[in-house]
Every structure is written in structure tokens, then in C-alpha cells.
Amino acid sequence: MGVIVSLEIIWHFACYGSCELQGYLLENKIKFDREEMLPSLSGWIYFDISEQHSAFGRIQKLCGQDAISTFKTKFTTDELKSANWLTFDSLIDSVNLACEDITFFCTEAYENGKAHHRYLSGGSFYVSKMPRHTKQQHIFCSSMAASYLFCTQYAKQSLSEVSNKIIYEPVLRASTSQPIGDLFYMNFVETIPKKAVDLSNVREVYTCPVCQKRTYLPPVQLRILEEFLHNGTDFCKTEDIFGSGGNFSFHMNIISQRAYQVLKQKALIRGLEFAPILLI
């Protein structure tokens, strides 16, 4: 189910906005946003561009080796509706994490505190303040850890009626270490193994120079062995096997068609992005 056709691929870039890059983007009428909230990324910009754009090749080079890039394919309503399983992400990266040294631990440090790998420590997530969002937005992510999802009490209550495969962990206020209120980390309790994912169609593979761990650029459409997805699961995730050339790997979140329809019925899909999974 959910076989794709030849669709337009859209790339999202986050990188340092050199004068040459910004000028070339403006020349080609490509809109971009500047990073205004994270001091460590001062001077960075964000933008989307079609792979079919005539300026794509040069822009990709101007972004430089430190650029963070991901791509996505637009799917039709019928393709989403016909898929038994879908990947999903939030485009609302308004959760600004604090106390990350408590939430994560890093391994293989190098160059002034950088690290090759990052893992959850088992500690809580912290923020300094509630993320900004509209009344129609209920599921969010962080720009620095986009595969981890967060939600409001309304989303928690709505999804708890559907599935018990998510543990909702209160997000703490950094200044008090007490729950900040209407914000929860969505901890998916089920993880499908790496062997369940067909990685033969990935475009790029990255190898850690220290431990040789491999991460894979997310494919246009995720392919999973059908035996690893069953009717009793509405939410799960892959292992942290994906990456985009940076140091930290990430997982992909998976939702069943049944749960996807509940999200639509409960008006919870604002700011979310879905893609059909191909079962093999």
C-alpha cells in the first residue's frame, strides 16, 4: 500500500547564511528565514527549494558542508488515505529545549564539547518557557531534536483514548524542575528493529569516523517489512538509524491509518506532516 509515483521532491536546508548564498537566494526569489532564537546558530538561515529548481545544484554547494538538509515528497490525499501505516513529523519546531545535558548524554567527544553521538539519558525534558503556538496547534518538536514529539493536554487526552503505546512525560520548567503545565513529551514505547527497515533505497550513508556507526539519509518513502507492523500497534518508531550528515542520529515516527483518522477527527493534524509507508 502507498506506492509513490514520480512526485516533486522538496529540500529543507538549515545553514550559515553567507552573503553570497543570501544574494543568490534573493536573485532566484527563494524566501528564507533567519534563526532568531538560538545564539549558537546566529547567522543561520532556513529555506525550502524544489530539487527540480534550476538553481538547486549551486545552492546546495553554497550551503556548505555544515548544512543540515532533509527532503520530503508531497503525497495526495488518496495516497495518505490508502496507506495502512504512515510516518509523521511536526513542522512546528517551537519547543526550545533547556538543560540538554540532563536529557541527553553524548559519546565520543571532540573539538570543544562537540560529540559524535547523542542518546536519551532517561532524564526529563526541560524548557525555559512554554512554546508559542496557536489554539489549533497541539503537537510540536524542537529544531535541535526534531524526531522527539511534544503535545498539549488536549492531544494527550484525545490520543490516550485510542492507544496505550505512548507514555506522556511532563516537560519540566528549567528554573524550578517542576512540570511547566500544558506540555508533554510523547514517548513511543514500541521500537521496530533496524532489520525491519529496507535501507536499499537510501541516497546517502554516513559513517562515524570513530566507531564506524552508520546512519542513513531518510528515504523518500520508508519501506518496512510487513511482519514487523501489526494491528495492535497504533504508534511506534524506528531505531535511531537516520541522519543528514551531522553528528546526531534520529528515528522516524510511525502511525497507523486508524490513529491518523483520529488525529484528523480531533483536529490534531495542524502543523503535522505525513507520508505513506510501503510495506514489503
CSV table of C-alpha atoms in Angstrom, one decimal, residues 10-233:
chain,number,residue,atom,x,y,z
A,10,ILE,CA,11.3,19.5,-1.7
A,11,TRP,CA,14.5,20.0,0.2
A,12,HIS,CA,14.7,21.9,3.5
A,13,PHE,CA,18.1,23.5,4.3
A,14,ALA,CA,19.4,25.0,7.5
A,15,CYS,CA,22.9,26.5,7.2
A,16,TYR,CA,25.0,29.6,7.7
A,17,GLY,CA,23.7,32.4,5.5
A,18,SER,CA,26.7,33.8,3.8
A,19,CYS,CA,26.3,37.0,1.8
A,20,GLU,CA,26.8,35.0,-1.4
A,21,LEU,CA,24.1,32.4,-0.5
A,22,GLN,CA,21.6,35.0,0.6
A,23,GLY,CA,22.2,37.1,-2.5
A,24,TYR,CA,21.7,34.1,-4.8
A,25,LEU,CA,18.5,33.0,-2.9
A,26,LEU,CA,17.1,36.5,-3.4
A,27,GLU,CA,18.2,36.6,-7.0
A,28,ASN,CA,16.2,33.4,-7.6
A,29,LYS,CA,13.2,34.6,-5.5
A,30,ILE,CA,13.6,31.9,-2.9
A,31,LYS,CA,12.3,33.0,0.5
A,32,PHE,CA,14.3,32.2,3.7
A,33,ASP,CA,14.0,32.8,7.4
A,34,ARG,CA,16.8,33.8,9.8
A,35,GLU,CA,17.5,32.0,13.1
A,36,GLU,CA,16.5,34.4,15.8
A,37,MET,CA,16.1,32.3,19.0
A,38,LEU,CA,19.3,30.2,19.3
A,39,PRO,CA,22.5,32.2,19.9
A,40,SER,CA,24.6,29.2,19.0
A,41,LEU,CA,23.1,29.4,15.4
A,42,SER,CA,23.4,33.1,14.9
A,43,GLY,CA,23.7,33.9,11.3
A,44,TRP,CA,21.9,30.7,10.2
A,45,ILE,CA,19.0,30.7,7.7
A,46,TYR,CA,16.3,28.2,6.8
A,47,PHE,CA,14.6,27.7,3.4
A,48,ASP,CA,12.9,25.2,1.1
A,49,ILE,CA,13.7,24.5,-2.5
A,50,SER,CA,12.5,22.1,-5.1
A,51,GLU,CA,15.0,19.6,-6.4
A,52,GLN,CA,13.8,20.5,-9.9
A,53,HIS,CA,14.7,24.2,-9.5
A,54,SER,CA,17.4,25.3,-11.9
A,55,ALA,CA,19.4,26.8,-9.1
A,56,PHE,CA,19.3,23.8,-6.8
A,57,GLY,CA,22.8,22.5,-7.6
A,58,ARG,CA,24.6,25.7,-7.0
A,59,ILE,CA,22.5,26.5,-3.9
A,60,GLN,CA,23.3,23.1,-2.4
A,61,LYS,CA,27.1,23.8,-2.9
A,62,LEU,CA,26.8,27.3,-1.4
A,63,CYS,CA,25.2,25.8,1.8
A,64,GLY,CA,28.5,24.2,2.7
A,65,GLN,CA,29.4,21.0,4.4
A,66,ASP,CA,28.0,22.1,7.8
A,67,ALA,CA,24.5,22.5,6.4
A,68,ILE,CA,21.6,20.4,7.7
A,69,SER,CA,19.3,19.2,5.0
A,70,THR,CA,16.3,17.0,4.7
A,71,PHE,CA,13.9,16.3,1.9
A,72,LYS,CA,10.3,15.3,1.5
A,73,THR,CA,7.8,14.3,-1.1
A,74,LYS,CA,4.3,15.6,-1.4
A,75,PHE,CA,1.6,12.9,-1.3
A,76,THR,CA,-2.0,13.1,-2.4
A,77,THR,CA,-4.9,12.7,0.0
A,78,ASP,CA,-5.8,9.4,-1.7
A,79,GLU,CA,-2.2,8.1,-1.2
A,80,LEU,CA,-2.3,9.0,2.5
A,81,LYS,CA,-5.8,7.5,3.0
A,82,SER,CA,-4.9,4.2,1.3
A,83,ALA,CA,-1.7,3.5,3.4
A,84,ASN,CA,-2.0,1.2,6.3
A,85,TRP,CA,0.9,3.0,8.0
A,86,LEU,CA,2.4,6.4,7.8
A,87,THR,CA,5.4,8.3,9.0
A,88,PHE,CA,4.6,11.6,10.7
A,89,ASP,CA,6.5,14.6,12.0
A,90,SER,CA,5.8,18.0,13.3
A,91,LEU,CA,6.7,21.1,11.4
A,92,ILE,CA,6.2,23.3,14.5
A,93,ASP,CA,9.7,23.5,16.0
A,94,SER,CA,8.7,25.9,18.8
A,95,VAL,CA,10.0,23.8,21.7
A,96,ASN,CA,13.3,25.3,22.8
A,97,LEU,CA,15.0,22.8,25.0
A,98,ALA,CA,17.0,23.7,28.1
A,99,CYS,CA,19.2,21.6,30.4
A,100,GLU,CA,20.1,19.3,27.5
A,101,ASP,CA,23.0,17.9,29.5
A,102,ILE,CA,20.3,16.3,31.8
A,103,THR,CA,18.1,15.0,29.0
A,104,PHE,CA,20.9,13.6,26.8
A,105,PHE,CA,24.3,12.1,27.2
A,106,CYS,CA,26.9,12.3,24.4
A,107,THR,CA,29.7,10.0,23.4
A,108,GLU,CA,33.0,10.3,21.5
A,109,ALA,CA,33.6,14.0,22.3
A,110,TYR,CA,35.8,16.1,20.2
A,111,GLU,CA,36.5,19.8,19.4
A,112,ASN,CA,35.3,21.9,22.4
A,113,GLY,CA,32.4,19.8,23.6
A,114,LYS,CA,31.1,18.5,20.3
A,115,ALA,CA,30.2,14.8,20.1
A,116,HIS,CA,29.6,12.2,17.5
A,117,HIS,CA,26.6,10.6,19.1
A,118,ARG,CA,23.7,11.7,21.4
A,119,TYR,CA,21.3,9.4,23.4
A,120,LEU,CA,18.5,9.9,25.8
A,121,SER,CA,19.7,9.7,29.4
A,122,GLY,CA,16.4,8.7,30.9
A,123,GLY,CA,16.0,12.2,32.4
A,124,SER,CA,13.2,14.6,31.8
A,125,PHE,CA,13.0,17.2,29.0
A,126,TYR,CA,13.3,20.8,30.2
A,127,VAL,CA,12.2,24.2,28.7
A,128,SER,CA,12.6,27.7,29.9
A,129,LYS,CA,9.1,28.7,28.8
A,130,MET,CA,6.0,27.3,27.0
A,131,PRO,CA,6.3,27.1,23.2
A,132,ARG,CA,4.4,29.6,21.2
A,133,HIS,CA,1.5,28.1,19.3
A,134,THR,CA,-2.0,28.8,18.1
A,135,LYS,CA,-5.1,27.2,19.6
A,136,GLN,CA,-5.2,24.8,16.6
A,137,GLN,CA,-1.6,23.5,17.1
A,138,HIS,CA,-1.2,20.7,19.6
A,139,ILE,CA,1.9,18.6,18.6
A,140,PHE,CA,5.3,20.1,18.4
A,141,CYS,CA,9.0,19.4,18.1
A,142,SER,CA,12.4,21.0,18.7
A,143,SER,CA,14.6,22.3,16.0
A,144,MET,CA,17.6,20.6,17.7
A,145,ALA,CA,15.8,17.3,18.2
A,146,ALA,CA,13.1,17.1,15.6
A,147,SER,CA,12.2,13.4,15.9
A,148,TYR,CA,11.1,13.9,19.6
A,149,LEU,CA,7.5,15.0,19.7
A,150,PHE,CA,5.7,17.0,22.4
A,151,CYS,CA,2.0,17.7,22.8
A,152,THR,CA,-0.7,19.6,24.8
A,153,GLN,CA,-3.1,18.1,27.3
A,154,TYR,CA,-5.8,18.1,24.7
A,155,ALA,CA,-3.8,15.9,22.4
A,156,LYS,CA,-2.7,13.7,25.3
A,157,GLN,CA,-6.3,13.1,26.3
A,158,SER,CA,-7.5,12.5,22.7
A,159,LEU,CA,-4.8,10.0,21.8
A,160,SER,CA,-5.0,8.2,25.2
A,161,GLU,CA,-8.5,7.1,24.2
A,162,VAL,CA,-7.0,5.5,21.1
A,163,SER,CA,-3.8,3.9,22.2
A,164,ASN,CA,-1.7,3.0,25.3
A,165,LYS,CA,1.5,2.8,23.3
A,166,ILE,CA,2.6,6.4,24.2
A,167,ILE,CA,3.8,7.4,27.7
A,168,TYR,CA,3.2,11.1,28.2
A,169,GLU,CA,6.0,12.5,30.3
A,170,PRO,CA,5.6,16.0,31.8
A,171,VAL,CA,8.1,18.6,30.5
A,172,LEU,CA,9.8,20.5,33.3
A,173,ARG,CA,10.5,24.2,33.7
A,174,ALA,CA,14.2,24.7,33.8
A,175,SER,CA,14.1,27.2,36.6
A,176,THR,CA,12.1,25.1,39.1
A,177,SER,CA,12.4,21.5,37.8
A,178,GLN,CA,8.6,21.3,38.2
A,179,PRO,CA,6.1,20.4,35.4
A,180,ILE,CA,5.6,23.5,33.2
A,181,GLY,CA,1.9,22.6,32.6
A,182,ASP,CA,0.3,22.0,29.3
A,183,LEU,CA,3.3,20.3,27.6
A,184,PHE,CA,4.2,16.6,27.5
A,185,TYR,CA,6.9,14.5,25.8
A,186,MET,CA,5.3,11.7,23.7
A,187,ASN,CA,7.5,8.7,24.5
A,188,PHE,CA,6.6,5.9,22.0
A,189,VAL,CA,7.1,2.7,23.9
A,190,GLU,CA,7.4,0.4,20.8
A,191,THR,CA,10.5,0.4,18.6
A,192,ILE,CA,10.8,-1.6,15.4
A,193,PRO,CA,14.4,-3.0,14.8
A,194,LYS,CA,16.8,-1.9,12.2
A,195,LYS,CA,16.3,-5.2,10.3
A,196,ALA,CA,12.7,-4.3,9.7
A,197,VAL,CA,13.6,-1.3,7.6
A,198,ASP,CA,14.6,-1.7,4.0
A,199,LEU,CA,17.6,0.7,3.5
A,200,SER,CA,18.4,-0.3,0.0
A,201,ASN,CA,16.8,2.8,-1.5
A,202,VAL,CA,18.6,5.4,0.7
A,203,ARG,CA,20.5,8.1,-1.2
A,204,GLU,CA,23.5,8.5,1.2
A,205,VAL,CA,25.1,6.6,4.0
A,206,TYR,CA,27.3,8.3,6.6
A,207,THR,CA,29.9,6.5,8.7
A,208,CYS,CA,31.2,7.7,12.1
A,209,PRO,CA,35.0,8.3,11.8
A,210,VAL,CA,35.4,7.0,15.4
A,211,CYS,CA,33.2,3.9,15.9
A,212,GLN,CA,32.1,3.3,12.3
A,213,LYS,CA,28.4,3.5,13.2
A,214,ARG,CA,26.3,4.0,10.1
A,215,THR,CA,23.4,6.4,9.7
A,216,TYR,CA,21.2,6.7,6.6
A,217,LEU,CA,19.7,9.7,4.9
A,218,PRO,CA,15.9,9.2,5.3
A,219,PRO,CA,14.4,7.7,2.1
A,220,VAL,CA,11.7,9.4,0.0
A,221,GLN,CA,9.3,6.7,1.2
A,222,LEU,CA,10.0,4.5,4.2
A,223,ARG,CA,9.9,0.7,3.3
A,224,ILE,CA,9.2,-1.7,6.2
A,225,LEU,CA,8.8,-5.5,6.3
A,226,GLU,CA,5.1,-6.1,6.9
A,227,GLU,CA,5.7,-8.7,9.6
A,228,PHE,CA,7.0,-6.0,12.0
A,229,LEU,CA,3.9,-3.9,11.9
A,230,HIS,CA,0.7,-5.4,13.4
A,231,ASN,CA,-2.8,-4.3,14.1
A,232,GLY,CA,-2.3,-3.9,17.8
A,233,THR,CA,0.1,-1.0,17.3
